[in-house]
Amino acid sequence: MVEKCLHWLCSEIGADGSFSNYNLSDTYNPLYYTRISWILMKADKSLGMEYNDKTSLLFEKQLENWDADFIDKTAFYPGSAAFSHTVIYALRGLYECAIILNHKVALQKFNASLHELLNIVVQNNGLPGQFYNSKYSTSYTCSTGNLQFSLLLLKCNDILEERIINDLLALLLKPVLKSQRKYFFNKGAIPSSLPVYKNYQRFRYTNWTQKFFIDVLLSLLSPDHKD
């Protein structure tokens, strides 16, 4: 079943290294498609196959597009604001592909992008909820973005000092932990936006936000947890 789906997905990758069908917005390929490259590489590896030419083509295209404006290229739609969770989604995909391939250029781009985001977090005492055209909004927090960034940081102990990681985790997780509903309506759930009425999925408690919340807690409790 995995192999059949893998072959179909690779067949949808064009000669230019991009998907032209079944995108959220026409032929626009956001950089968070690095997550697709990552799972294709994992599938190839689990099946004992050489990395598919289409997988390599897709990832090299993503690397080519990964530049100083990478954040703007992680938005759902071209020219729109990017939520923090799509930014981190893309960064996680880049990291995992770089590790699988031991790809020096990809690792360099990951390190540069990671430190760019870390500087923003430190300067603003938190991760902005959205980014647009080299600017960002600190008026709210995207809970999923904070949780995904926490998961990524837990994998960066060969890049960052443990003290720095712990300080960043405290900064990212504190507002999320405080937001967990303690009584009545949606008890136990995490709002998608903080405050709950802000831009990302306002007044909602999306299931994927809860998924990443559990992932973070399990990763903190058990280093062997696979998120």
Coordinates of C-alpha atoms in Angstrom, one line a residue:
M1 CA 0.0 0.0 0.0
V2 CA 2.8 2.4 0.9
E3 CA 4.6 1.6 -2.4
K4 CA 1.5 2.2 -4.5
C5 CA 0.8 5.6 -2.9
L6 CA 4.5 6.5 -3.1
H7 CA 4.5 5.8 -6.9
W8 CA 1.4 7.8 -7.4
L9 CA 2.7 10.8 -5.4
C10 CA 6.0 10.7 -7.3
S11 CA 4.1 10.5 -10.6
E12 CA 2.5 13.9 -9.8
I13 CA 5.9 15.6 -9.5
G14 CA 6.6 17.3 -12.8
A15 CA 9.9 17.6 -14.7
D16 CA 10.4 21.0 -13.0
G17 CA 10.3 19.4 -9.6
S18 CA 6.9 20.7 -8.5
F19 CA 3.3 19.6 -8.2
S20 CA 0.9 21.1 -10.8
N21 CA -2.2 19.3 -9.6
Y22 CA -4.2 19.1 -6.3
N23 CA -2.6 22.1 -4.7
L24 CA -4.4 24.4 -2.4
S25 CA -3.8 27.3 -4.8
D26 CA -3.4 26.3 -8.5
T27 CA 0.2 25.5 -9.3
Y28 CA 1.6 27.3 -6.2
N29 CA 3.9 25.0 -4.2
P30 CA 4.5 26.3 -0.7
L31 CA 7.8 25.5 1.0
Y32 CA 6.1 23.4 3.6
Y33 CA 6.0 20.8 0.9
T34 CA 9.4 19.9 2.3
R35 CA 7.3 17.7 4.6
I36 CA 6.3 15.7 1.4
S37 CA 10.0 15.3 0.5
W38 CA 10.6 14.1 4.0
I39 CA 8.0 11.4 3.9
L40 CA 9.0 10.3 0.4
M41 CA 12.5 9.8 1.6
K42 CA 11.3 7.9 4.7
A43 CA 9.1 5.7 2.5
D44 CA 12.0 4.9 0.1
K45 CA 14.2 4.0 3.0
S46 CA 11.6 1.8 4.7
L47 CA 11.0 -0.1 1.4
G48 CA 14.7 -0.6 1.0
M49 CA 14.7 1.4 -2.2
E50 CA 17.1 4.0 -3.7
Y51 CA 15.8 7.5 -3.4
N52 CA 13.4 8.1 -6.3
D53 CA 14.6 10.6 -8.9
K54 CA 11.4 12.5 -8.5
T55 CA 12.0 12.8 -4.8
S56 CA 15.4 14.3 -5.4
L57 CA 14.0 16.6 -8.0
L58 CA 11.3 17.8 -5.7
F59 CA 13.7 18.5 -2.8
E60 CA 16.4 20.2 -5.0
K61 CA 13.6 22.5 -6.3
Q62 CA 12.7 23.4 -2.7
L63 CA 16.3 24.0 -1.9
E64 CA 16.6 26.3 -4.9
N65 CA 13.6 28.3 -3.7
W66 CA 14.8 28.4 -0.1
D67 CA 16.3 31.9 0.2
A68 CA 16.2 34.9 2.5
D69 CA 12.5 35.3 1.7
F70 CA 11.7 31.7 2.7
I71 CA 9.1 32.7 5.3
D72 CA 6.8 34.4 2.7
K73 CA 7.0 31.2 0.7
T74 CA 5.4 29.1 3.4
A75 CA 2.0 30.8 3.3
F76 CA -1.1 28.9 2.3
Y77 CA -1.6 31.2 -0.7
P78 CA 0.9 33.3 -2.7
G79 CA 1.1 36.8 -1.5
S80 CA -0.7 36.1 1.8
A81 CA 0.5 36.1 5.3
A82 CA 2.2 32.9 6.6
F83 CA 1.1 31.6 10.0
S84 CA 3.9 30.5 12.3
H85 CA 3.0 26.9 12.1
T86 CA 3.4 26.7 8.3
V87 CA 6.8 28.4 8.7
I88 CA 7.9 25.8 11.3
Y89 CA 6.3 23.0 9.2
A90 CA 8.6 23.9 6.3
L91 CA 11.6 24.2 8.6
R92 CA 11.0 20.8 10.1
G93 CA 10.8 19.2 6.7
L94 CA 14.0 20.9 5.6
Y95 CA 15.7 19.6 8.7
E96 CA 14.6 16.0 8.4
C97 CA 15.6 15.8 4.7
A98 CA 19.0 17.3 5.5
I99 CA 19.6 14.7 8.2
I100 CA 18.4 11.8 6.0
L101 CA 20.7 12.9 3.1
N102 CA 23.5 14.4 5.2
H103 CA 23.0 17.3 2.8
K104 CA 25.5 20.1 3.7
V105 CA 23.8 22.8 1.8
A106 CA 20.4 21.9 3.3
L107 CA 21.9 21.9 6.8
Q108 CA 23.5 25.3 6.2
K109 CA 20.1 26.7 5.0
F110 CA 18.4 25.2 8.0
N111 CA 20.9 26.6 10.4
A112 CA 20.6 30.1 8.9
S113 CA 16.8 30.0 8.9
L114 CA 16.6 28.6 12.4
H115 CA 18.8 31.3 13.8
E116 CA 16.8 34.0 12.0
L117 CA 13.7 32.7 13.7
L118 CA 15.4 32.4 17.1
N119 CA 16.5 36.0 16.9
I120 CA 12.9 37.1 16.3
V121 CA 11.7 35.0 19.2
V122 CA 14.3 36.4 21.6
Q123 CA 13.7 40.0 20.4
N124 CA 9.9 39.7 20.9
N125 CA 9.8 37.4 23.9
G126 CA 7.9 34.9 21.9
L127 CA 7.1 33.6 18.4
P128 CA 4.9 35.9 16.3
G129 CA 1.6 34.4 15.1
Q130 CA 2.0 35.4 11.5
F131 CA 4.5 36.8 9.0
Y132 CA 4.1 38.9 5.9
N133 CA 6.6 40.6 3.5
S134 CA 9.5 40.5 6.0
K135 CA 7.3 41.8 8.8
Y136 CA 5.5 40.0 11.5
S137 CA 2.6 40.3 14.0
T138 CA 3.2 40.0 17.7
S139 CA -0.5 40.7 18.5
Y140 CA -1.2 37.0 18.9
T141 CA 0.3 33.5 19.1
C142 CA -0.5 30.6 16.8
S143 CA -0.5 27.7 19.4
T144 CA 0.3 25.1 16.7
G145 CA 3.3 27.1 15.6
N146 CA 4.7 27.3 19.2
L147 CA 4.1 23.6 19.7
Q148 CA 5.8 22.6 16.4
F149 CA 8.7 24.8 17.1
S150 CA 9.1 23.2 20.5
L151 CA 9.2 19.8 18.8
L152 CA 11.8 20.9 16.4
L153 CA 14.0 22.5 19.1
L154 CA 14.0 19.2 21.0
K155 CA 15.8 17.7 18.0
C156 CA 18.4 20.4 17.8
N157 CA 20.7 19.5 20.7
D158 CA 23.6 19.0 18.3
I159 CA 23.1 22.6 17.1
L160 CA 22.0 24.5 20.2
E161 CA 23.2 24.4 23.8
E162 CA 20.8 22.6 26.2
R163 CA 20.4 25.8 28.3
I164 CA 19.3 27.7 25.2
I165 CA 16.8 25.0 24.2
N166 CA 15.3 24.9 27.7
D167 CA 15.0 28.7 27.8
L168 CA 13.3 28.7 24.4
L169 CA 11.0 25.8 25.4
A170 CA 9.9 27.7 28.5
L171 CA 9.2 30.8 26.4
L172 CA 7.2 28.9 23.7
L173 CA 5.2 26.6 26.0
K174 CA 4.3 28.8 28.9
P175 CA 1.5 30.7 27.1
V176 CA 0.2 27.4 25.6
L177 CA 0.1 25.6 28.9
K178 CA -1.6 28.6 30.6
S179 CA -4.3 28.6 27.8
Q180 CA -5.5 25.0 28.4
R181 CA -9.2 25.0 29.3
K182 CA -9.6 24.0 32.9
Y183 CA -13.4 24.1 33.3
F184 CA -16.7 23.5 31.4
F185 CA -16.6 24.1 27.6
N186 CA -13.8 22.3 25.8
K187 CA -12.2 21.3 29.1
G188 CA -8.6 20.1 28.5
A189 CA -8.3 21.7 25.0
I190 CA -5.8 24.3 23.7
P191 CA -7.2 27.3 21.7
S192 CA -5.8 27.6 18.1
S193 CA -5.0 31.3 18.6
L194 CA -3.9 33.1 21.7
P195 CA -6.0 35.2 22.4
V196 CA -8.7 32.8 21.1
Y197 CA -10.4 35.5 19.0
K198 CA -7.3 36.3 16.9
N199 CA -6.4 35.5 13.2
Y200 CA -5.7 31.8 13.1
Q201 CA -8.8 29.6 13.4
R202 CA -10.5 32.1 15.8
F203 CA -12.7 30.7 18.5
R204 CA -11.6 27.2 17.5
Y205 CA -9.9 24.3 19.2
T206 CA -8.5 22.5 16.2
N207 CA -7.7 18.8 16.6
W208 CA -4.2 19.2 15.1
T209 CA -3.4 21.7 17.8
Q210 CA -4.2 19.1 20.5
K211 CA -2.2 16.5 18.5
F212 CA 0.9 18.7 18.6
F213 CA 0.3 19.5 22.3
I214 CA 0.3 15.8 23.2
D215 CA 3.4 15.3 21.0
V216 CA 5.4 17.9 22.9
L217 CA 4.4 16.5 26.3
L218 CA 5.2 13.0 25.2
S219 CA 8.6 14.1 23.8
L220 CA 9.5 15.9 27.0
L221 CA 8.5 12.8 29.0
S222 CA 10.1 10.3 26.7
P223 CA 13.0 11.1 24.4
D224 CA 12.2 8.0 22.4
H225 CA 8.8 9.3 21.4
K226 CA 8.4 9.7 17.6
D227 CA 6.3 12.7 16.7

